[in-house]
Short mmCIF file of C-alpha atoms and ligand atoms in Angstrom, two decimals:
data_model
loop_
_atom_site.label_atom_id
_atom_site.label_comp_id
_atom_site.label_asym_id
_atom_site.label_seq_id
_atom_site.Cartn_x
_atom_site.Cartn_y
_atom_site.Cartn_z
CA MET A 1 -17.45 -63.39 61.57
CA GLU A 2 -13.75 -63.50 60.63
CA LYS A 3 -13.74 -59.79 59.78
CA GLN A 4 -15.49 -58.97 63.04
CA ALA A 5 -12.84 -60.81 65.03
CA VAL A 6 -10.05 -58.94 63.24
CA ASP A 7 -11.80 -55.57 63.66
CA LYS A 8 -12.29 -56.22 67.37
CA ALA A 9 -8.65 -57.21 67.79
CA ARG A 10 -7.58 -54.05 65.92
CA GLU A 11 -9.80 -51.92 68.16
CA ALA A 12 -8.40 -53.61 71.26
CA PHE A 13 -4.86 -53.01 70.03
CA LEU A 14 -5.59 -49.35 69.29
CA SER A 15 -6.89 -48.91 72.84
CA GLY A 16 -3.23 -49.23 73.86
CA ARG A 17 -3.89 -51.66 76.70
CA SER A 18 -1.56 -54.34 75.34
CA ARG A 19 1.45 -52.04 75.55
CA PRO A 20 2.18 -51.87 79.31
CA LEU A 21 4.45 -54.69 80.46
CA LYS A 22 2.15 -55.34 83.41
CA TYR A 23 -0.71 -56.28 81.08
CA ARG A 24 1.51 -58.51 78.93
CA LYS A 25 2.79 -60.33 82.02
CA GLN A 26 -0.75 -60.80 83.31
CA GLN A 27 -1.79 -62.37 80.01
CA LEU A 28 1.26 -64.64 79.98
CA CYS A 29 0.50 -65.79 83.55
CA ALA A 30 -3.09 -66.47 82.50
CA LEU A 31 -1.89 -68.56 79.57
CA LEU A 32 0.32 -70.56 81.91
CA ARG A 33 -2.66 -71.09 84.23
CA LEU A 34 -4.71 -72.32 81.28
CA ILE A 35 -2.26 -75.08 80.37
CA THR A 36 -1.71 -76.00 84.03
CA ASP A 37 -5.40 -76.12 84.97
CA HIS A 38 -6.36 -78.05 81.84
CA GLN A 39 -3.46 -80.40 81.28
CA ALA A 40 -5.77 -83.41 81.56
CA ASP A 41 -8.34 -81.92 79.15
CA ILE A 42 -5.59 -81.09 76.66
CA ALA A 43 -4.22 -84.64 76.89
CA ALA A 44 -7.74 -86.03 76.39
CA ALA A 45 -8.27 -83.90 73.27
CA LEU A 46 -4.94 -85.07 71.85
CA LYS A 47 -5.80 -88.67 72.64
CA GLN A 48 -8.90 -88.24 70.47
CA ASP A 49 -7.07 -86.36 67.73
CA LEU A 50 -3.88 -88.40 67.47
CA HIS A 51 -4.14 -91.27 69.94
CA ARG A 52 -1.38 -89.42 71.79
CA SER A 53 -0.31 -90.96 75.10
CA ASP A 54 -1.20 -88.85 78.17
CA LEU A 55 2.44 -88.64 79.17
CA ASP A 56 3.65 -87.60 75.73
CA THR A 57 1.47 -84.50 75.82
CA PRO A 58 3.49 -82.70 78.50
CA LEU A 59 6.74 -84.01 77.05
CA LEU A 60 6.05 -83.05 73.45
CA GLU A 61 3.97 -79.91 73.76
CA LEU A 62 3.33 -78.42 77.17
CA ILE A 63 6.81 -78.31 78.74
CA GLY A 64 8.22 -76.30 75.81
CA LEU A 65 5.27 -73.97 75.97
CA GLU A 66 5.66 -73.52 79.73
CA LYS A 67 9.38 -72.82 79.28
CA ASP A 68 8.69 -70.13 76.68
CA ILE A 69 5.99 -68.49 78.83
CA LYS A 70 8.23 -68.40 81.91
CA LEU A 71 11.19 -67.09 79.94
CA ALA A 72 9.12 -64.33 78.34
CA GLU A 73 7.65 -63.33 81.67
CA SER A 74 11.01 -63.13 83.41
CA LYS A 75 12.91 -61.42 80.57
CA LEU A 76 10.22 -59.12 79.25
CA SER A 77 11.62 -55.99 80.91
CA ASP A 78 15.07 -56.67 79.40
CA TRP A 79 13.73 -57.48 75.95
CA SER A 80 11.56 -54.41 75.76
CA SER A 81 14.02 -51.88 77.15
CA PRO A 82 15.98 -49.71 74.74
CA GLN A 83 19.12 -51.37 73.37
CA HIS A 84 21.78 -48.64 73.16
CA VAL A 85 24.05 -48.88 70.15
CA GLN A 86 27.28 -47.31 68.89
CA ARG A 87 27.33 -43.61 68.08
CA ASN A 88 29.55 -41.49 65.89
CA LEU A 89 31.12 -38.12 66.68
CA LEU A 90 28.03 -36.32 65.42
CA THR A 91 25.71 -38.20 67.75
CA ILE A 92 28.03 -38.47 70.76
CA THR A 93 25.68 -36.50 72.98
CA ASN A 94 22.47 -38.09 71.66
CA ASP A 95 20.37 -41.09 72.60
CA VAL A 96 20.92 -43.76 69.96
CA TYR A 97 19.02 -46.96 70.56
CA ILE A 98 16.82 -49.72 69.18
CA GLN A 99 13.37 -50.01 70.68
CA ALA A 100 11.28 -53.15 70.24
CA GLU A 101 7.67 -52.10 69.66
CA PRO A 102 4.49 -54.05 68.89
CA LEU A 103 3.62 -54.65 65.26
CA GLY A 104 -0.16 -54.48 65.72
CA VAL A 105 -2.52 -57.35 64.94
CA VAL A 106 -0.91 -60.72 64.23
CA LEU A 107 -2.65 -63.67 62.58
CA ILE A 108 -1.50 -67.05 63.90
CA ILE A 109 -2.45 -70.03 61.74
CA GLY A 110 -1.61 -73.29 63.51
CA ALA A 111 -1.09 -76.85 62.24
CA TRP A 112 -2.62 -80.07 63.53
CA ASN A 113 0.34 -82.29 64.44
CA TYR A 114 1.22 -80.44 67.67
CA PRO A 115 -1.84 -78.21 67.81
CA TRP A 116 -1.16 -76.68 71.23
CA ALA A 117 2.53 -75.88 70.88
CA LEU A 118 2.28 -74.75 67.27
CA THR A 119 -0.63 -72.42 67.98
CA LEU A 120 0.18 -71.13 71.45
CA GLN A 121 3.97 -70.76 71.24
CA PRO A 122 3.69 -68.03 68.58
CA LEU A 123 0.97 -66.49 70.76
CA VAL A 124 3.44 -66.25 73.68
CA GLY A 125 5.68 -64.07 71.52
CA ALA A 126 2.74 -62.04 70.22
CA ILE A 127 1.59 -61.28 73.76
CA ALA A 128 5.12 -60.57 75.02
CA ALA A 129 5.73 -58.16 72.14
CA GLY A 130 2.50 -56.26 72.97
CA ASN A 131 0.50 -57.28 69.92
CA ALA A 132 -3.11 -58.30 69.47
CA ALA A 133 -3.48 -61.71 67.84
CA VAL A 134 -6.17 -63.59 65.97
CA VAL A 135 -5.67 -67.27 66.68
CA LYS A 136 -6.68 -69.82 64.04
CA PRO A 137 -6.10 -73.42 65.19
CA SER A 138 -6.05 -76.20 62.58
CA GLU A 139 -9.48 -77.69 61.90
CA VAL A 140 -7.80 -81.06 61.25
CA SER A 141 -7.09 -81.66 64.96
CA LYS A 142 -10.71 -80.82 65.68
CA ASN A 143 -10.88 -81.74 69.38
CA SER A 144 -7.90 -79.56 70.20
CA ALA A 145 -9.30 -76.74 68.05
CA SER A 146 -12.62 -76.67 69.88
CA LEU A 147 -10.90 -76.84 73.26
CA ILE A 148 -8.64 -73.91 72.32
CA LYS A 149 -11.75 -71.99 71.21
CA GLU A 150 -13.48 -72.78 74.51
CA LEU A 151 -10.57 -72.13 76.89
CA LEU A 152 -8.63 -69.19 75.50
CA PRO A 153 -11.41 -66.60 76.07
CA GLN A 154 -11.84 -67.86 79.63
CA TYR A 155 -8.25 -66.94 80.49
CA LEU A 156 -7.10 -64.22 78.08
CA ASP A 157 -8.44 -60.82 77.03
CA LYS A 158 -10.91 -62.14 74.47
CA GLU A 159 -11.09 -58.98 72.39
CA MET A 160 -7.31 -58.81 72.11
CA TYR A 161 -6.81 -62.51 71.35
CA PRO A 162 -9.92 -63.86 69.59
CA VAL A 163 -10.01 -67.46 68.35
CA VAL A 164 -11.43 -68.19 64.91
CA THR A 165 -12.11 -71.83 64.09
CA GLY A 166 -12.97 -73.36 60.75
CA GLY A 167 -11.31 -74.78 57.67
CA VAL A 168 -10.09 -73.54 54.33
CA PRO A 169 -12.94 -71.03 53.60
CA GLU A 170 -12.63 -69.42 57.03
CA THR A 171 -8.84 -69.21 56.76
CA GLN A 172 -9.11 -67.72 53.29
CA GLU A 173 -11.60 -65.17 54.56
CA LEU A 174 -9.18 -64.28 57.35
CA LEU A 175 -6.36 -63.93 54.85
CA LYS A 176 -8.32 -61.24 52.99
CA GLN A 177 -8.15 -59.04 56.07
CA ARG A 178 -5.31 -56.71 56.83
CA PHE A 179 -2.81 -57.89 59.44
CA ASP A 180 0.52 -56.53 60.60
CA HIS A 181 2.13 -59.96 60.58
CA ILE A 182 1.04 -63.48 59.63
CA PHE A 183 2.60 -66.42 61.42
CA TYR A 184 1.75 -69.60 59.52
CA THR A 185 2.68 -73.20 60.32
CA GLY A 186 1.85 -75.90 57.79
CA ASN A 187 2.78 -77.20 54.36
CA SER A 188 4.65 -75.29 51.66
CA THR A 189 1.78 -75.27 49.15
CA VAL A 190 -0.51 -73.39 51.54
CA GLY A 191 2.53 -71.36 52.65
CA LYS A 192 2.70 -69.91 49.15
CA LEU A 193 -1.03 -69.00 49.28
CA VAL A 194 -0.50 -67.30 52.62
CA MET A 195 2.41 -65.30 51.25
CA GLU A 196 0.43 -64.31 48.19
CA ALA A 197 -2.49 -63.11 50.32
CA ALA A 198 -0.10 -61.25 52.62
CA SER A 199 1.46 -59.45 49.66
CA HIS A 200 -1.82 -57.59 49.00
CA HIS A 201 -1.30 -55.64 52.21
CA LEU A 202 2.52 -55.88 52.23
CA THR A 203 2.17 -57.89 55.41
CA PRO A 204 5.34 -59.61 56.60
CA VAL A 205 5.10 -63.36 57.15
CA THR A 206 6.72 -66.08 59.16
CA LEU A 207 6.33 -69.39 57.38
CA GLU A 208 7.08 -72.47 59.47
CA LEU A 209 6.98 -75.13 56.78
CA GLY A 210 8.23 -78.68 56.36
CA GLY A 211 10.05 -80.80 53.83
CA LYS A 212 12.23 -83.86 53.74
CA SER A 213 14.75 -83.79 56.61
CA PRO A 214 17.68 -86.12 55.81
CA CYS A 215 19.47 -88.24 58.36
CA TYR A 216 23.01 -89.40 57.58
CA ILE A 217 24.51 -92.33 59.51
CA ASP A 218 28.25 -92.50 59.04
CA LYS A 219 30.03 -95.86 59.17
CA ASP A 220 32.17 -94.38 61.91
CA CYS A 221 29.63 -94.05 64.71
CA ASP A 222 27.90 -95.98 67.47
CA ILE A 223 25.13 -97.37 65.26
CA ALA A 224 23.09 -98.76 68.16
CA VAL A 225 22.85 -95.36 69.89
CA ALA A 226 22.28 -93.57 66.58
CA CYS A 227 19.37 -95.88 65.67
CA ARG A 228 17.81 -95.53 69.10
CA ARG A 229 17.76 -91.74 68.80
CA ILE A 230 16.55 -91.86 65.19
CA THR A 231 13.78 -94.34 66.05
CA TRP A 232 12.51 -92.01 68.74
CA GLY A 233 12.69 -88.97 66.45
CA LYS A 234 10.96 -90.73 63.59
CA PHE A 235 8.14 -92.66 65.24
CA THR A 236 7.14 -90.22 67.99
CA ASN A 237 3.66 -88.84 67.19
CA CYS A 238 3.48 -91.57 64.52
CA GLY A 239 6.01 -89.80 62.32
CA GLN A 240 3.84 -86.67 62.12
CA THR A 241 6.55 -84.26 63.19
CA CYS A 242 7.87 -81.54 60.90
CA ILE A 243 11.46 -82.25 61.95
CA ALA A 244 11.20 -86.05 62.03
CA PRO A 245 14.04 -87.70 60.09
CA ASP A 246 12.38 -88.20 56.71
CA TYR A 247 14.89 -90.70 55.30
CA ILE A 248 18.21 -92.32 56.16
CA LEU A 249 21.35 -92.12 54.05
CA CYS A 250 24.04 -94.69 54.85
CA HIS A 251 26.73 -96.87 53.33
CA PRO A 252 25.40 -100.19 51.91
CA SER A 253 27.66 -102.13 54.30
CA ILE A 254 25.76 -100.88 57.39
CA GLN A 255 22.19 -100.97 56.05
CA ASN A 256 21.30 -104.35 57.57
CA ARG A 257 22.83 -103.41 60.90
CA VAL A 258 20.78 -100.17 60.93
CA ILE A 259 17.58 -102.13 60.22
CA GLU A 260 18.34 -104.61 62.98
CA GLU A 261 19.05 -101.86 65.53
CA ILE A 262 15.81 -100.06 64.61
CA ARG A 263 13.91 -103.35 64.92
CA MET A 264 15.26 -103.95 68.43
CA THR A 265 14.55 -100.38 69.49
CA LEU A 266 10.98 -100.52 68.17
CA GLN A 267 10.41 -103.65 70.18
CA GLU A 268 11.79 -101.98 73.29
CA PHE A 269 9.68 -98.83 72.78
CA TYR A 270 6.37 -100.29 71.61
CA GLY A 271 6.54 -104.05 72.34
CA GLU A 272 5.70 -106.87 69.95
CA ASP A 273 2.52 -105.18 68.75
CA PRO A 274 2.81 -101.38 68.39
CA LYS A 275 -0.92 -101.24 67.66
CA SER A 276 -1.69 -102.08 71.27
CA SER A 277 1.01 -99.82 72.73
CA PRO A 278 -0.31 -96.74 74.55
CA ASP A 279 2.82 -94.92 73.36
CA TYR A 280 2.21 -95.38 69.65
CA GLY A 281 -0.04 -92.91 67.85
CA ARG A 282 -2.36 -92.93 64.87
CA ILE A 283 -2.50 -91.07 61.58
CA ILE A 284 -4.62 -87.96 61.94
CA ASN A 285 -7.24 -88.89 59.31
CA LEU A 286 -8.10 -91.16 56.37
CA HIS A 287 -6.81 -88.69 53.82
CA HIS A 288 -3.30 -88.78 55.31
CA PHE A 289 -3.57 -92.54 56.00
CA GLU A 290 -4.18 -93.23 52.31
CA ARG A 291 -1.58 -90.70 51.18
CA ILE A 292 1.13 -92.41 53.26
CA LEU A 293 0.18 -95.93 52.11
CA ALA A 294 0.32 -94.76 48.50
CA LEU A 295 3.85 -93.39 49.09
CA MET A 296 4.96 -96.85 50.26
CA ASP A 297 3.81 -98.48 47.02
CA GLY A 298 6.53 -100.55 45.37
CA GLY A 299 9.06 -100.16 48.23
CA THR A 300 10.85 -103.14 49.81
CA VAL A 301 9.55 -103.45 53.36
CA ALA A 302 12.29 -104.36 55.81
CA LEU A 303 10.24 -103.77 58.99
CA GLY A 304 6.52 -103.23 59.68
CA GLY A 305 4.29 -102.44 56.72
CA GLU A 306 1.00 -103.45 58.39
CA SER A 307 -1.95 -101.08 58.49
CA ASP A 308 -5.54 -100.91 59.71
CA LYS A 309 -7.84 -98.46 58.02
CA THR A 310 -10.50 -98.61 60.74
CA GLN A 311 -8.01 -97.10 63.21
CA CYS A 312 -5.83 -95.07 60.81
CA TYR A 313 -3.02 -97.28 62.06
CA ILE A 314 0.23 -97.72 60.15
CA ALA A 315 2.91 -99.81 61.85
CA PRO A 316 6.40 -98.36 62.26
CA THR A 317 7.84 -99.19 58.86
CA VAL A 318 11.33 -99.24 57.37
CA LEU A 319 11.91 -99.53 53.62
CA LYS A 320 15.29 -100.71 52.33
CA ASP A 321 17.31 -100.07 49.16
CA VAL A 322 15.07 -97.18 48.21
CA LEU A 323 16.04 -95.41 45.00
CA PRO A 324 16.34 -91.62 44.90
CA HIS A 325 13.58 -91.32 42.27
CA ALA A 326 11.13 -93.60 44.17
CA ARG A 327 7.72 -92.10 44.86
CA ILE A 328 8.39 -91.91 48.61
CA MET A 329 11.32 -89.61 47.91
CA GLN A 330 9.21 -87.07 46.02
CA GLU A 331 7.37 -85.52 48.97
CA GLU A 332 7.58 -85.15 52.73
CA ILE A 333 6.40 -88.45 54.25
CA PHE A 334 4.93 -87.06 57.49
CA GLY A 335 4.12 -90.55 58.73
CA PRO A 336 5.78 -93.63 60.30
CA VAL A 337 7.64 -94.82 57.21
CA LEU A 338 11.43 -94.57 57.08
CA PRO A 339 13.16 -95.23 53.77
CA ILE A 340 16.87 -96.09 53.66
CA ILE A 341 18.92 -94.98 50.68
CA THR A 342 22.41 -96.37 50.38
CA ILE A 343 25.16 -94.04 49.35
CA SER A 344 28.90 -94.52 48.91
CA ASP A 345 30.63 -91.63 50.68
CA VAL A 346 30.25 -88.26 52.37
CA SER A 347 30.79 -86.29 49.17
CA GLU A 348 27.85 -88.12 47.61
CA VAL A 349 25.74 -87.47 50.71
CA ILE A 350 26.50 -83.75 50.53
CA ARG A 351 25.66 -83.69 46.86
CA PHE A 352 22.42 -85.63 47.43
CA ILE A 353 21.28 -83.15 50.08
CA SER A 354 22.41 -80.03 48.25
CA GLU A 355 20.67 -80.99 44.99
CA ARG A 356 17.32 -81.00 46.78
CA GLU A 357 15.22 -78.32 48.52
CA LYS A 358 16.81 -76.99 51.69
CA PRO A 359 15.40 -79.08 54.55
CA LEU A 360 13.95 -77.91 57.85
CA ALA A 361 16.36 -80.14 59.78
CA LEU A 362 19.44 -82.19 59.02
CA TYR A 363 20.79 -84.97 61.21
CA VAL A 364 24.34 -86.26 61.13
CA PHE A 365 25.46 -89.28 63.12
CA SER A 366 29.24 -89.66 63.15
CA SER A 367 32.25 -89.83 65.44
CA ASP A 368 34.54 -88.51 62.76
CA LYS A 369 35.21 -84.81 63.31
CA LYS A 370 36.18 -84.28 59.67
CA VAL A 371 32.87 -85.75 58.46
CA ILE A 372 30.92 -83.62 60.92
CA LYS A 373 32.82 -80.51 59.86
CA ARG A 374 32.16 -81.16 56.17
CA MET A 375 28.48 -81.87 56.73
CA LEU A 376 28.10 -78.64 58.71
CA SER A 377 30.02 -76.43 56.33
CA GLU A 378 28.95 -77.85 52.96
CA THR A 379 25.17 -78.20 53.44
CA SER A 380 22.32 -75.87 54.43
CA SER A 381 19.14 -76.49 56.45
CA GLY A 382 16.86 -74.67 58.91
CA GLY A 383 18.58 -76.42 61.80
CA VAL A 384 21.16 -79.16 62.16
CA VAL A 385 21.79 -81.67 64.93
CA VAL A 386 24.88 -83.81 65.25
CA ASN A 387 24.36 -87.19 66.88
CA ASP A 388 20.71 -86.74 67.81
CA ALA A 389 17.32 -85.97 66.29
CA ILE A 390 14.66 -83.35 67.13
CA MET A 391 16.53 -82.08 70.20
CA HIS A 392 17.37 -78.64 68.80
CA TYR A 393 13.63 -77.94 69.08
CA THR A 394 13.95 -78.06 72.86
CA VAL A 395 16.72 -75.44 73.10
CA ASN A 396 14.79 -72.20 73.08
CA SER A 397 17.89 -70.05 72.77
CA LEU A 398 18.20 -71.47 69.24
CA PRO A 399 16.03 -69.93 66.51
CA PHE A 400 13.63 -72.55 65.17
CA GLY A 401 12.67 -72.19 61.53
CA GLY A 402 13.38 -73.14 57.96
CA VAL A 403 15.33 -71.82 55.02
CA GLY A 404 14.29 -71.72 51.38
CA ASN A 405 11.45 -74.16 50.79
CA SER A 406 11.30 -75.13 54.48
CA GLY A 407 10.25 -71.65 55.53
CA MET A 408 11.25 -68.17 56.53
CA GLY A 409 11.60 -66.48 59.90
CA SER A 410 12.11 -68.27 63.17
CA TYR A 411 10.83 -68.45 66.71
CA HIS A 412 11.13 -69.96 70.22
CA GLY A 413 12.25 -68.07 73.31
CA LYS A 414 13.39 -64.52 72.60
CA HIS A 415 13.33 -65.23 68.87
CA THR A 416 9.50 -65.21 68.93
CA PHE A 417 9.49 -61.85 70.66
CA ASP A 418 11.95 -60.49 68.08
CA GLN A 419 10.02 -62.00 65.18
CA LEU A 420 6.80 -60.32 66.27
CA SER A 421 8.28 -56.94 67.19
CA HIS A 422 9.35 -54.01 65.10
CA HIS A 423 12.89 -53.02 66.00
CA ARG A 424 12.60 -49.30 65.73
CA ALA A 425 15.68 -47.19 65.07
CA CYS A 426 15.65 -44.26 67.52
CA LEU A 427 17.88 -41.19 67.41
CA VAL A 428 16.96 -38.52 69.95
CA ARG A 429 18.90 -35.27 69.46
CA SER A 430 18.77 -31.87 71.10
CA LEU A 431 18.47 -28.59 69.25
CA ALA A 432 21.76 -27.33 70.71
CA MET A 433 25.22 -27.28 69.09
CA GLU A 434 23.86 -26.34 65.67
CA SER A 435 27.32 -25.31 64.44
CA LEU A 436 28.34 -28.98 64.37
CA ASN A 437 25.75 -29.53 61.64
CA LYS A 438 27.17 -26.95 59.25
CA PRO A 439 29.28 -29.43 57.22
CA ARG A 440 26.14 -31.06 55.86
CA TYR A 441 24.28 -27.89 54.91
CA PRO A 442 24.53 -26.14 51.54
CA PRO A 443 26.35 -24.33 50.11
CA LEU A 444 28.71 -27.32 50.25
CA THR A 445 32.44 -26.69 49.94
CA PRO A 446 35.31 -29.21 49.77
CA SER A 447 36.33 -28.34 53.33
CA ARG A 448 32.77 -28.82 54.61
CA LEU A 449 32.65 -32.15 52.82
CA SER A 450 35.92 -33.27 54.37
CA ARG A 451 34.66 -32.30 57.85
CA ALA A 452 31.38 -34.13 57.17
CA ARG A 453 33.43 -37.12 56.08
CA PHE A 454 35.46 -37.03 59.29
CA PHE A 455 32.38 -36.82 61.53
CA LEU A 456 30.35 -39.40 59.62
CA LEU A 457 33.09 -41.98 59.31
CA SER A 458 34.04 -41.88 62.98
CA ARG A 459 32.33 -44.69 64.83
CA LEU A 460 33.66 -44.70 68.28
CA CYS A 461 30.99 -44.69 70.86
CA SER A 462 28.94 -47.33 72.46
CA CYS A 463 27.07 -46.10 75.51
CA GLU A 464 29.94 -47.00 77.86
CA GLN A 465 32.53 -45.47 75.55
CA ALA A 466 30.50 -42.27 75.42
CA VAL A 467 30.39 -42.13 79.22
CA CYS A 468 34.19 -42.64 79.29
CA ALA A 469 34.71 -39.95 76.66
CA TRP A 470 32.55 -37.53 78.61
CA ALA A 471 34.39 -38.42 81.83
CA VAL A 472 37.75 -37.63 80.17
CA ILE A 473 36.43 -34.33 78.74
CA ALA A 474 34.94 -33.40 82.11
CA THR A 475 38.22 -34.23 83.87
CA ILE A 476 40.22 -32.10 81.42
CA LEU A 477 37.77 -29.22 81.84
CA ALA A 478 37.85 -29.53 85.62
CA LEU A 479 41.64 -29.65 85.59
CA GLY A 480 41.76 -26.55 83.33
CA LEU A 481 39.38 -24.73 85.63
CA PHE A 482 41.41 -25.72 88.67
CA ILE A 483 44.67 -24.48 87.08
CA ALA A 484 43.02 -21.19 86.02
CA LEU A 485 41.70 -20.72 89.54
CA LEU A 486 45.13 -21.45 90.97
CA VAL A 487 46.76 -18.91 88.63
CA VAL A 488 44.24 -16.24 89.63
CA LEU A 489 44.69 -16.98 93.32
CA LEU A 490 48.47 -16.90 93.08
CA LYS A 491 48.31 -13.54 91.30
CA GLU A 492 46.14 -12.00 94.07
CA PRO A 493 48.24 -9.87 96.41
CA VAL A 494 48.33 -11.27 99.94
CA ALA A 495 46.48 -8.90 102.21
P1 NAD B 501 -3.04 -78.17 58.24
O1 NAD B 501 -3.83 -78.96 57.26
O2 NAD B 501 -3.48 -78.10 59.66
O3 NAD B 501 -2.92 -76.70 57.64
C1 NAD B 501 -2.33 -75.66 58.38
C2 NAD B 501 -3.27 -74.49 58.43
O4 NAD B 501 -3.49 -74.00 57.12
C3 NAD B 501 -4.63 -74.84 59.00
O5 NAD B 501 -4.95 -73.91 60.01
C4 NAD B 501 -5.57 -74.77 57.81
O6 NAD B 501 -6.84 -74.29 58.16
C5 NAD B 501 -4.87 -73.83 56.87
N1 NAD B 501 -5.14 -74.14 55.47
C6 NAD B 501 -5.13 -75.36 54.89
N2 NAD B 501 -5.39 -75.26 53.56
C7 NAD B 501 -5.57 -73.95 53.31
C8 NAD B 501 -5.86 -73.19 52.14
N3 NAD B 501 -6.04 -73.78 50.96
N4 NAD B 501 -5.95 -71.85 52.26
C9 NAD B 501 -5.77 -71.25 53.46
N5 NAD B 501 -5.52 -71.91 54.59
C10 NAD B 501 -5.41 -73.24 54.54
O7 NAD B 501 -1.55 -78.63 58.33
P2 NAD B 501 -0.64 -79.29 57.22
O8 NAD B 501 -0.29 -78.29 56.20
O9 NAD B 501 -1.13 -80.63 56.84
O10 NAD B 501 0.62 -79.51 58.19
C11 NAD B 501 1.61 -80.40 57.90
C12 NAD B 501 2.77 -79.64 57.28
O11 NAD B 501 3.19 -78.62 58.16
C13 NAD B 501 3.96 -80.51 57.05
O12 NAD B 501 4.57 -80.12 55.85
C14 NAD B 501 4.87 -80.17 58.22
O13 NAD B 501 6.22 -80.41 57.97
C15 NAD B 501 4.57 -78.73 58.40
N6 NAD B 501 4.83 -78.33 59.77
C16 NAD B 501 5.83 -77.45 59.99
C17 NAD B 501 6.14 -77.08 61.28
C18 NAD B 501 7.25 -76.12 61.58
O14 NAD B 501 7.34 -75.71 62.72
N7 NAD B 501 8.08 -75.76 60.63
C19 NAD B 501 5.40 -77.62 62.34
C20 NAD B 501 4.38 -78.50 62.06
C21 NAD B 501 4.09 -78.85 60.76
#
C-alpha cells in the first residue's frame, strides 16, 4: 500500500507533468479552494481532535497556509527563473546561473498539534518546486487525518500527491522507500529514526523538531504587556505548540508580579473557569494528559493545577520557584504548564540557555537595549523574538526552523520552495574562442599558469556588469571602425 503510493508518485513525477509552472499554479489554486470550501469541516475536525475553537482554526492554521499559497502562486515565475550570478574573465561571454529544479518525490510527515498547517504548508513548497509528494498526516489527530485523506484527492492530482494514513508501522514502511527528500515534523526521538532511515538512500531531510523554548523576562520591561503576550503564546492550543514558551526565567523580585499578571490575563482570556471557555483547548489524548501531569509532580502550583481525565483537561497552570533539575525541566512540556525559574542576572540567563540544547525559539522581554543585544549575540536558537512570543511564525519572509537538537532546514514562504528545490549550478559555454582555454591545458608552463591564475582570479562580472563591459568593448570597436573608415575616406582622391 505504502510502496504502491510511492511508486505511483514516482511514475507521476517521471511523466514530467509537474514541471510546467501552469500545472503547479493550478494545483496551488486547487489547494486554496480546498481550504476555502472546507473551512467549516476543517474547524469541526479540529474541534474533535483538540477542542479547538472555530475561530482559532483560521487564525492559527488556515491564514498562514493561505498566505503561503498566494505568495507561491504570485512569485513562482520569479523563483523558478534562472538567477544570473557573477562571472570571471573566462566566462564573460557565457551564461552563468543558478536554476531551481524539482528534487523528485518528497515525503511529508506531519504532526498532530497543527495538523493542517504542518502537513499542507510543506506541500505548498513541494508543489511550487515541481515535486511529487507523498503526504502522511499524523494519526494522533485522527479526525484531521481522515479529512485530509478524503479531501486532498478531490482537489489535487491524486497520483502526484497521494495521502497515506496510519501510525508507526505505516510510517516505518514508508521510510523504507526511496525518496528525494523527507520533510518531517515531530519530536526529536522520531527525528533521529527518520534521519537514520533517510541515510540508507542518502536522502536529504528537513527536521522540524521541538524542545524547550526559554522565555526571559527582564526586570526592566512592561511586565503586564510581557505577561499578556506570554500567556497567549503559552496557553493557545492548550500549550501544544512547538514554539510555545516552555519556561520563564526572571529575577526573584518580579516572580510574584509575573504570576499575578498571568492570573489576570488568564481570567480575561478564559474567564473564571477555563474548562467551560470555548477558547481553551484540550490535551490531544490520555497518553499526553498523563505525561504532562507526571511532569508537574512535586512542583509548587502558583496558578491552576486542576485536571479532568474524562475530558483530557488540564487547567492553565503556573509553577513557581522551579529548580533547574526538576523533572519538568528535563523534557519539552508541550502542554499548559508554565514553570518559573528565578535567576539573578542576564549573564546567568545566557549561561542557563547556552548549557542546554539549542531551542527552537527564544523569547526576550526587555526595554534595555544592552540586555537585548547581549541576549541576541550570546545565545543561539532556531528563531528569536524580542518582546513577543510566537509571532515570528507569522512572518513568512523569515525562515522557520530549528538548530541543533531543535531541527535542521527551514521553511515558510520562499524558504519552503528553496528547501524543496535543487539549486543547480549552470554554466553554458560556446565552442568558440578555444585559444582562451590554452592556459589550462597541458603541457603546463609557468607562463600558462600565470595566465590561468589571472583569468581564474578575476571576478568582475555580474550580468549587468557583463552587459556594460560588452557595451564599452562594442563602443571602442565601433569608434575604431569609424576612425579607420574616416582615414580611408580622407585618403581617397576627390573625383
Ligand atoms: P506525532 O506523534 O504526530 O508524530 C509525528 C509523525 O511521526 C507522525 O506522522 C507519526 O506517524 C510519525 N511517527 C511517530 N512515531 C514514529 C516512529 N516510531 N517511527 C516512524 N514514524 C513515527 O507528533 P509528536 O512527535 O508528538 O509531535 C510533537 C513534537 O513535535 C514536539 O516535540 C513539538 O515540539 C514538535 N513539533 C515541531 C514543530 C516544528 O515546526 N518545529 C511543529 C509541531 C510540533
